[in-house]
Structures are given as C-alpha cells and as structure tokens.
PDB file of C-alpha atoms in Angstrom:
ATOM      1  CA  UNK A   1       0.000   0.000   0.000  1.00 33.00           C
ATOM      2  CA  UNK A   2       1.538   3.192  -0.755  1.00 35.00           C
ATOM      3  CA  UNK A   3       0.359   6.285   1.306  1.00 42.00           C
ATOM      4  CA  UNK A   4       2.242   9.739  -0.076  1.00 47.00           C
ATOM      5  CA  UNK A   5       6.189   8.758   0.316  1.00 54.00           C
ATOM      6  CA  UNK A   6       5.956   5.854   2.658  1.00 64.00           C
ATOM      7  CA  UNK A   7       5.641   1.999   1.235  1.00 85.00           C
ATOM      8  CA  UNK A   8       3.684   0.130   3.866  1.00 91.00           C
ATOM      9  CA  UNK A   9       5.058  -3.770   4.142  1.00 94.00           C
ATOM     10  CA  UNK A  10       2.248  -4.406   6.341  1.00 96.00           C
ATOM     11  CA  UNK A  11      -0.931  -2.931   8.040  1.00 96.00           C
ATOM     12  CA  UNK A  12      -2.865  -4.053  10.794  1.00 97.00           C
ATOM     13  CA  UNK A  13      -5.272  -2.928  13.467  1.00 97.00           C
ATOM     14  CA  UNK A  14      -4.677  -2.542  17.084  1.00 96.00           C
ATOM     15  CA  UNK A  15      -7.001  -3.406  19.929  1.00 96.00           C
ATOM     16  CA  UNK A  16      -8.168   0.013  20.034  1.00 94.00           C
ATOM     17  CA  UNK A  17      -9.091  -0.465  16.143  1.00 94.00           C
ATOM     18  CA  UNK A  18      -6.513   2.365  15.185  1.00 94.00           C
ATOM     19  CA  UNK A  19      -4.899   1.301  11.631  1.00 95.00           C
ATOM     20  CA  UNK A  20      -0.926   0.815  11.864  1.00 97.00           C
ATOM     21  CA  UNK A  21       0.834   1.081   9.181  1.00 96.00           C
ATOM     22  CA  UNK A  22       4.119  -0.527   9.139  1.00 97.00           C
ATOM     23  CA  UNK A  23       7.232   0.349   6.974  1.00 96.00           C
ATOM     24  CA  UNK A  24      10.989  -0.624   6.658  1.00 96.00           C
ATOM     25  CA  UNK A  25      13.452   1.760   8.949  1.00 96.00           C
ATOM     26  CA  UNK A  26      15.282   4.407   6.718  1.00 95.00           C
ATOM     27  CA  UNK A  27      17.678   6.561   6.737  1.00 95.00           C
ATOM     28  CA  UNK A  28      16.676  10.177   7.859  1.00 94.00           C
ATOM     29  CA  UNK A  29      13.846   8.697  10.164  1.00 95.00           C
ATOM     30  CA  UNK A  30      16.019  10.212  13.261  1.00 93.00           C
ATOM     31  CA  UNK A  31      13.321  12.153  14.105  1.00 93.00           C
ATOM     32  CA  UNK A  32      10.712   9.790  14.012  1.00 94.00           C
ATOM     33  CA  UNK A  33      12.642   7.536  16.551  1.00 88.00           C
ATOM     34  CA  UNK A  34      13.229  11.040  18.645  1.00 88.00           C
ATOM     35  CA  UNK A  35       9.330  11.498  18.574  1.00 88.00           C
ATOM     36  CA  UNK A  36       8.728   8.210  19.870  1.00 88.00           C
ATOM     37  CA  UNK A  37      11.435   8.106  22.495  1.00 86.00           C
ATOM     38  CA  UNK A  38       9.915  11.623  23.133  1.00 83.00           C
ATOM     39  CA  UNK A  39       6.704   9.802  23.962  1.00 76.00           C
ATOM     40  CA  UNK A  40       8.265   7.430  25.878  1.00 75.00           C
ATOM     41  CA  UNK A  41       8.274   7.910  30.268  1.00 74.00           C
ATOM     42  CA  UNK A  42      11.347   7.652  32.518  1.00 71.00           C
ATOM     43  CA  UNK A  43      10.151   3.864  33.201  1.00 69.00           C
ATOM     44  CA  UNK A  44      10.076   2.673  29.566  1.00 67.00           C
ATOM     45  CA  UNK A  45      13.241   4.549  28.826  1.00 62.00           C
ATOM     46  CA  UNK A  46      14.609   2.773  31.711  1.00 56.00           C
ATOM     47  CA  UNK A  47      13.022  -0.577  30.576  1.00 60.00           C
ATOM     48  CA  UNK A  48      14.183   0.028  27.101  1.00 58.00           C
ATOM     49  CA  UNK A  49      17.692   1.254  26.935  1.00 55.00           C
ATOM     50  CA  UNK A  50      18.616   0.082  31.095  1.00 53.00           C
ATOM     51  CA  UNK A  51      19.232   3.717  32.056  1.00 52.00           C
ATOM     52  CA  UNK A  52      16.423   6.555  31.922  1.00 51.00           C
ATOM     53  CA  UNK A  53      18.040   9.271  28.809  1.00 54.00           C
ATOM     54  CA  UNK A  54      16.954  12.262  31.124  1.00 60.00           C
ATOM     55  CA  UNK A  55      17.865  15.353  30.051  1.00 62.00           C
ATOM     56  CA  UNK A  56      19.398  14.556  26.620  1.00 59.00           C
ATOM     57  CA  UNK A  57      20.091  17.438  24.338  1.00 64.00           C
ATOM     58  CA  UNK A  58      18.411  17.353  20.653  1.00 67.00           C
ATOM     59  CA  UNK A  59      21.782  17.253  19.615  1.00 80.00           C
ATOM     60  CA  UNK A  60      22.764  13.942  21.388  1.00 75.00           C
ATOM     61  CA  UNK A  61      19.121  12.545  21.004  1.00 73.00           C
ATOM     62  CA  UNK A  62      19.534  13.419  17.266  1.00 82.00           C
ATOM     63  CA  UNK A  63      23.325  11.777  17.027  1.00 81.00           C
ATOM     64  CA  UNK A  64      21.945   8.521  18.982  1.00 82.00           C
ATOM     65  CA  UNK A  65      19.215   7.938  16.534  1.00 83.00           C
ATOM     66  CA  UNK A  66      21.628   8.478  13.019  1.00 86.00           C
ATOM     67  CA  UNK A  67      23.556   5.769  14.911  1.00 87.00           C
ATOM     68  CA  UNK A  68      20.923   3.685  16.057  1.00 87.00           C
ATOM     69  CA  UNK A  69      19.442   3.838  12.442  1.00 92.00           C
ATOM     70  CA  UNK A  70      23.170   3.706  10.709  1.00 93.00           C
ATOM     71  CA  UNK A  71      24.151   0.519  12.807  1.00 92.00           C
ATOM     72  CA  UNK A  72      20.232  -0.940  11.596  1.00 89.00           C
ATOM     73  CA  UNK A  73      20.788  -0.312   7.891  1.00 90.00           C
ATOM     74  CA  UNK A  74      24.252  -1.428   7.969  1.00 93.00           C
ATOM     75  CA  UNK A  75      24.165  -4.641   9.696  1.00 95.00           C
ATOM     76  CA  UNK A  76      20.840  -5.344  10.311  1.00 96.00           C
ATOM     77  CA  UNK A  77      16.871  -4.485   9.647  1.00 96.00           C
ATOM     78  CA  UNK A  78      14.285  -1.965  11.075  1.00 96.00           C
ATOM     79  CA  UNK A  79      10.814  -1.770  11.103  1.00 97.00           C
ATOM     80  CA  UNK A  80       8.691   1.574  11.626  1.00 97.00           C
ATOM     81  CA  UNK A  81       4.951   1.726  12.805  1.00 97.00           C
ATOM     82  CA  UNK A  82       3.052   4.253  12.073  1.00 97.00           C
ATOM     83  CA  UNK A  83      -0.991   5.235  13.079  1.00 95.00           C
ATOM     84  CA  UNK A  84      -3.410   8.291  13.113  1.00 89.00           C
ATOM     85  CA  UNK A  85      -2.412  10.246  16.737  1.00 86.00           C
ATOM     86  CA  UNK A  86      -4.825  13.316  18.011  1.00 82.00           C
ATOM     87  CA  UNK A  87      -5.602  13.935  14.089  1.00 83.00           C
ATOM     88  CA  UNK A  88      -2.058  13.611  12.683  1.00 84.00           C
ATOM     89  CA  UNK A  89      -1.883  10.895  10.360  1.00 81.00           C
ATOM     90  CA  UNK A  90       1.603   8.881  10.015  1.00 88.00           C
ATOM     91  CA  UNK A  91       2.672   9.323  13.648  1.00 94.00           C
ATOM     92  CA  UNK A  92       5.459   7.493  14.885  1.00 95.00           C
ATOM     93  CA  UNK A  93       4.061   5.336  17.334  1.00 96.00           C
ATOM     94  CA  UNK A  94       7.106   2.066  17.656  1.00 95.00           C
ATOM     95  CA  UNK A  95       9.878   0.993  16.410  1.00 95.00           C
ATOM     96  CA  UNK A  96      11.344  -2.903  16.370  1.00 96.00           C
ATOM     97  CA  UNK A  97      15.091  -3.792  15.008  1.00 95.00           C
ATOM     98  CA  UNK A  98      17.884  -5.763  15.181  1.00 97.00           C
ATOM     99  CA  UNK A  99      21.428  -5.476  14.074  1.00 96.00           C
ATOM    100  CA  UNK A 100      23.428  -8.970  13.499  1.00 97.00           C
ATOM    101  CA  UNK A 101      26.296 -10.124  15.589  1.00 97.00           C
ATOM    102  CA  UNK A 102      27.444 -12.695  13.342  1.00 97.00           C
ATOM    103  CA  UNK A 103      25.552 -14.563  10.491  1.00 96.00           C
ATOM    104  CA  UNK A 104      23.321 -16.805  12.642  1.00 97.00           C
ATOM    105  CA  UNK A 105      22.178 -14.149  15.350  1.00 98.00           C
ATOM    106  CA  UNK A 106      21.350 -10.479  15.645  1.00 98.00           C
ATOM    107  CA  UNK A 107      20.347  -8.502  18.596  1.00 96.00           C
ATOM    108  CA  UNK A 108      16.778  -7.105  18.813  1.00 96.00           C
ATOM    109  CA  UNK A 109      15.093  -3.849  20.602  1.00 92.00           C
ATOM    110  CA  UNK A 110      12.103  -2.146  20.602  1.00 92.00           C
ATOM    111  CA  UNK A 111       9.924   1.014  21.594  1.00 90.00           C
ATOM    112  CA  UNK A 112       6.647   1.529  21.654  1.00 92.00           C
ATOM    113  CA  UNK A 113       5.633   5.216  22.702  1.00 92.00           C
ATOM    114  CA  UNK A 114       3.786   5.009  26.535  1.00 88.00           C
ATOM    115  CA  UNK A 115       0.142   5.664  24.959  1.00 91.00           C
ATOM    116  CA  UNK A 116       0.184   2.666  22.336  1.00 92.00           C
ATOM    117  CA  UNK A 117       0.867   0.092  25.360  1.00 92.00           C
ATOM    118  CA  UNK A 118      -1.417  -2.521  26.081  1.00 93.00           C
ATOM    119  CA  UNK A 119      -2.678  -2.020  22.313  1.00 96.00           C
ATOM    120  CA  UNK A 120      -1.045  -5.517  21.048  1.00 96.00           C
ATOM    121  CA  UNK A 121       0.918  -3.268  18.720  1.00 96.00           C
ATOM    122  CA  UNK A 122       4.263  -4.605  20.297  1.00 94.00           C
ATOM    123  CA  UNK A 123       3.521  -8.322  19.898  1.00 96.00           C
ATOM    124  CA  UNK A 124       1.979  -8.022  16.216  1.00 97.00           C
ATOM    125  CA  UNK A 125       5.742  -5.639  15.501  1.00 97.00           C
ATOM    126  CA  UNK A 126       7.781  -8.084  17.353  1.00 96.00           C
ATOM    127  CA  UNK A 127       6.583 -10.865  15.502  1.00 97.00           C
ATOM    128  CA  UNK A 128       7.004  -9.369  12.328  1.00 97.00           C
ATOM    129  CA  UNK A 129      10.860  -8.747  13.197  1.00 97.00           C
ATOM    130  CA  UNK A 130      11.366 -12.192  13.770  1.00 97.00           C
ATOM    131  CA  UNK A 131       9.856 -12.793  10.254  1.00 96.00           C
ATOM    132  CA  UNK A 132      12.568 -10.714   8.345  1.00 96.00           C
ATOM    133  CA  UNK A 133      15.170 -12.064  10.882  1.00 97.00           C
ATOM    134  CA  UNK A 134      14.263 -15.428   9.779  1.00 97.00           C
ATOM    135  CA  UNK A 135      14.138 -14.142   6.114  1.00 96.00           C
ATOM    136  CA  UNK A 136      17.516 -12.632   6.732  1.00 96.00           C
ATOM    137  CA  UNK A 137      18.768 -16.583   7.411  1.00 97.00           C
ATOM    138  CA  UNK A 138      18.833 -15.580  11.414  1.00 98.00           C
ATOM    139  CA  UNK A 139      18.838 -18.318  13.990  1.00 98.00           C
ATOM    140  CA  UNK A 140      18.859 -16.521  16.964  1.00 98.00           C
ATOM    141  CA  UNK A 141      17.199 -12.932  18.394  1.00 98.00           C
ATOM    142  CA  UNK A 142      19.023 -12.254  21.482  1.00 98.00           C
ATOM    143  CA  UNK A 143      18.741  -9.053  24.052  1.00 94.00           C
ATOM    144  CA  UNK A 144      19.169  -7.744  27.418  1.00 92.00           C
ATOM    145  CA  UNK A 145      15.826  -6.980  29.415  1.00 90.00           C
ATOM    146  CA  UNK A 146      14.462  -5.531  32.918  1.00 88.00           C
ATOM    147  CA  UNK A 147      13.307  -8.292  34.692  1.00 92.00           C
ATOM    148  CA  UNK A 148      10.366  -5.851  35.712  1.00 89.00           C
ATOM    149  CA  UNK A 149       9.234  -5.200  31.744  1.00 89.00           C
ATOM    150  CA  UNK A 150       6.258  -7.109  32.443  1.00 90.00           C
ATOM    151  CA  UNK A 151       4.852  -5.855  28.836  1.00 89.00           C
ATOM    152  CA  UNK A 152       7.622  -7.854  27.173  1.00 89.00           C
ATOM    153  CA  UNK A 153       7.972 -10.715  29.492  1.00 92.00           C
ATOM    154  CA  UNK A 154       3.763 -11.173  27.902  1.00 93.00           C
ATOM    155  CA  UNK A 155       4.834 -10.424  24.166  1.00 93.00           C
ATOM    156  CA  UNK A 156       7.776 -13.266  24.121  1.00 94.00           C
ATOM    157  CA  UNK A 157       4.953 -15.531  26.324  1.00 94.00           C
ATOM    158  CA  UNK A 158       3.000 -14.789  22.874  1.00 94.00           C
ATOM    159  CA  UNK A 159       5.606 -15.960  20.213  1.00 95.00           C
ATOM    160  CA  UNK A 160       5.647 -19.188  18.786  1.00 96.00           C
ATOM    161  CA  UNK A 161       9.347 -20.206  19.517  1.00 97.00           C
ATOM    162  CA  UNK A 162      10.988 -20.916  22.651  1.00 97.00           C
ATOM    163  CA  UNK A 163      12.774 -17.971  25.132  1.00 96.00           C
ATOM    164  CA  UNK A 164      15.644 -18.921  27.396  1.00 97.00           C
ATOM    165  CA  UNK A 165      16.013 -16.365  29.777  1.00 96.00           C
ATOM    166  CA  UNK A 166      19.271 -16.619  32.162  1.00 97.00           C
ATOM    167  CA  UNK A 167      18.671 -13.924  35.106  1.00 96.00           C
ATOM    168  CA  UNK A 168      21.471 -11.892  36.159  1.00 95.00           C
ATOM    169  CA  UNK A 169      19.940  -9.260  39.218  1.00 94.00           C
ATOM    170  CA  UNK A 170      17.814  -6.988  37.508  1.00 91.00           C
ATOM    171  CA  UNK A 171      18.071  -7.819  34.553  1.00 92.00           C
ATOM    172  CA  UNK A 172      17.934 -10.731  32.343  1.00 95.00           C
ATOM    173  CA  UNK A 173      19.806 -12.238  28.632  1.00 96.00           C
ATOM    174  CA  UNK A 174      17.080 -13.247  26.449  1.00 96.00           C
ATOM    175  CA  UNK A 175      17.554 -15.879  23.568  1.00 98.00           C
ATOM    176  CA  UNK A 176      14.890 -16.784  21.362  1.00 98.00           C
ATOM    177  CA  UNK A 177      15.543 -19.853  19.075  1.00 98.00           C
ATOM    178  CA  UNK A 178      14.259 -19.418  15.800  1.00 98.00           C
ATOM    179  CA  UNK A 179      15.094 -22.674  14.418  1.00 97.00           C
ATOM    180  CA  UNK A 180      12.196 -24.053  16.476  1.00 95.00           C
ATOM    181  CA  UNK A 181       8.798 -23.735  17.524  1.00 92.00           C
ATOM    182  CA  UNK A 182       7.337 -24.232  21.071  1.00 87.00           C
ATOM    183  CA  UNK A 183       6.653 -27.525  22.309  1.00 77.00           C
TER     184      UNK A 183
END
C-alpha cells in the first residue's frame, strides 16, 4: 500500500481499532525515533535502553538515533509503525530492530511510545521482526531486558518459539531460538 512517500510492508489494526501502518526503517527517520522516544516515560526509557536518557540534548538525542538507524541499515533491519495520533496521520508510534552479531544471530530492541501500550501493537511488531530475521537466514534474536518489563515478558509468552532467559539481578539475557517452535 503506498500512502504519499511511505511503502507500507504491512498494516494491521490494534485493539483500540486504530490502523498501523508498518514500513521498513530508513535513513533520515532520526526524528521519528526522537518522537517516539519523546513519547516514551522515565520507566520505559529505563526498561528500554537500562538507564532513563533524562535530560538529553536534541543534539545527542539526534546523534543517537543516526547511529541507532546507521548501525540498523548497515548490519541489520528496522521496522517503523506508524498510526493516526490526536488527528495527525503517520505518527510514529514504535519501532522494532535488530542489528546482526554474526551470520546466525542479531540482537533485537524495541519502543513503543507510553500511549500505544497494552494495544497488542508490540507483539503483532515483534513478531514481524522475527519474520525478516528469519528471512535474513537468522537463527537466533538475542537481548538484554528488565526483569520488571512485564509488557515484554507477555509479548515473548506470545511468540511461537521458545525464550531462554538466564537472570542476572535486575536484569535478564534473552535468547529466542528461531530454528524451532514451542513444544
């Protein structure tokens, strides 16, 4: 579906029936991923990136997303997701992505801004990452996650292959097999 500039590799609606569009990260999108960790409170900033970003200048947030989105389309893949916000269509609303650490695994993040939670928009994202992962000949999503992010201890509870989680205090190394589906 092609909406104005953007290429949409997949649409979908969330819970609260609002239509998300979903496109491939590129490059210039810094300030999409600003907007989004913009929308984002000290707790999921904390949950996301395991330290809470306060007080970031533009210029630093803007250098940290070229590099987030540089590292993506260098050595990895990104998805964007998009929905109608307060009357503004195409609002940056989550972003999913990994970058590979060798041919056979890649780590994975994501973001979803605070008022899209609970929405299922995460685990439908999420899911489609591990689709281009596996199209991308991955084995293996790996990541580092709060024990307390409760919202994406229920989205890998939702995916068809199996999580190994090894604890470490506060926070725990996640390893989803993609080779595999759950017994």
């Amino acid at each position: 579906m092609i909406n104005d500039k953007y290429v949409w590799v997949s649409s979908f609606h969330a819970k609260n029936n609002k239509r998300i569009n979903v496109r491939y990260v590129l490059p210039g999108d810094e300030a999409y991923f600003i907007d989004i960790f913009e929308h984002m409170s000290e707790e999921s900033r904390y949950q996301r990136f395991n330290q809470t970003h306060n007080n970031l200048s533009l210029q630093k947030m803007k250098a940290e997303a070229h590099q987030m989105i540089e590292v993506t389309l260098h050595n990895g893949n990104g998805l964007i997701a998009f929905a109608e916000v307060e009357g503004e269509t195409a609002v940056p609303i989550a972003v999913a992505r990994y970058v590979k650490m060798d041919e056979e695994t890649a780590e994975a993040a994501m973001s979803v801004r605070d008022d899209m939670h609970g929405q299922g928009i995460g685990t439908i994202l999420f899911k489609q990452l591990i689709e281009e992962a596996k199209r991308d000949g991955l084995n293996t999503l790996v990541g580092l996650m709060q024990n307390s992010n409760t919202a994406m201890w229920v989205i890998f509870d939702r995916l068809p292959y199996p999580v190994k989680r090894t604890p470490d205090g506060t926070v725990s190394d996640i390893e989803i097999d993609l080779t595999q589906f759950k017994a």
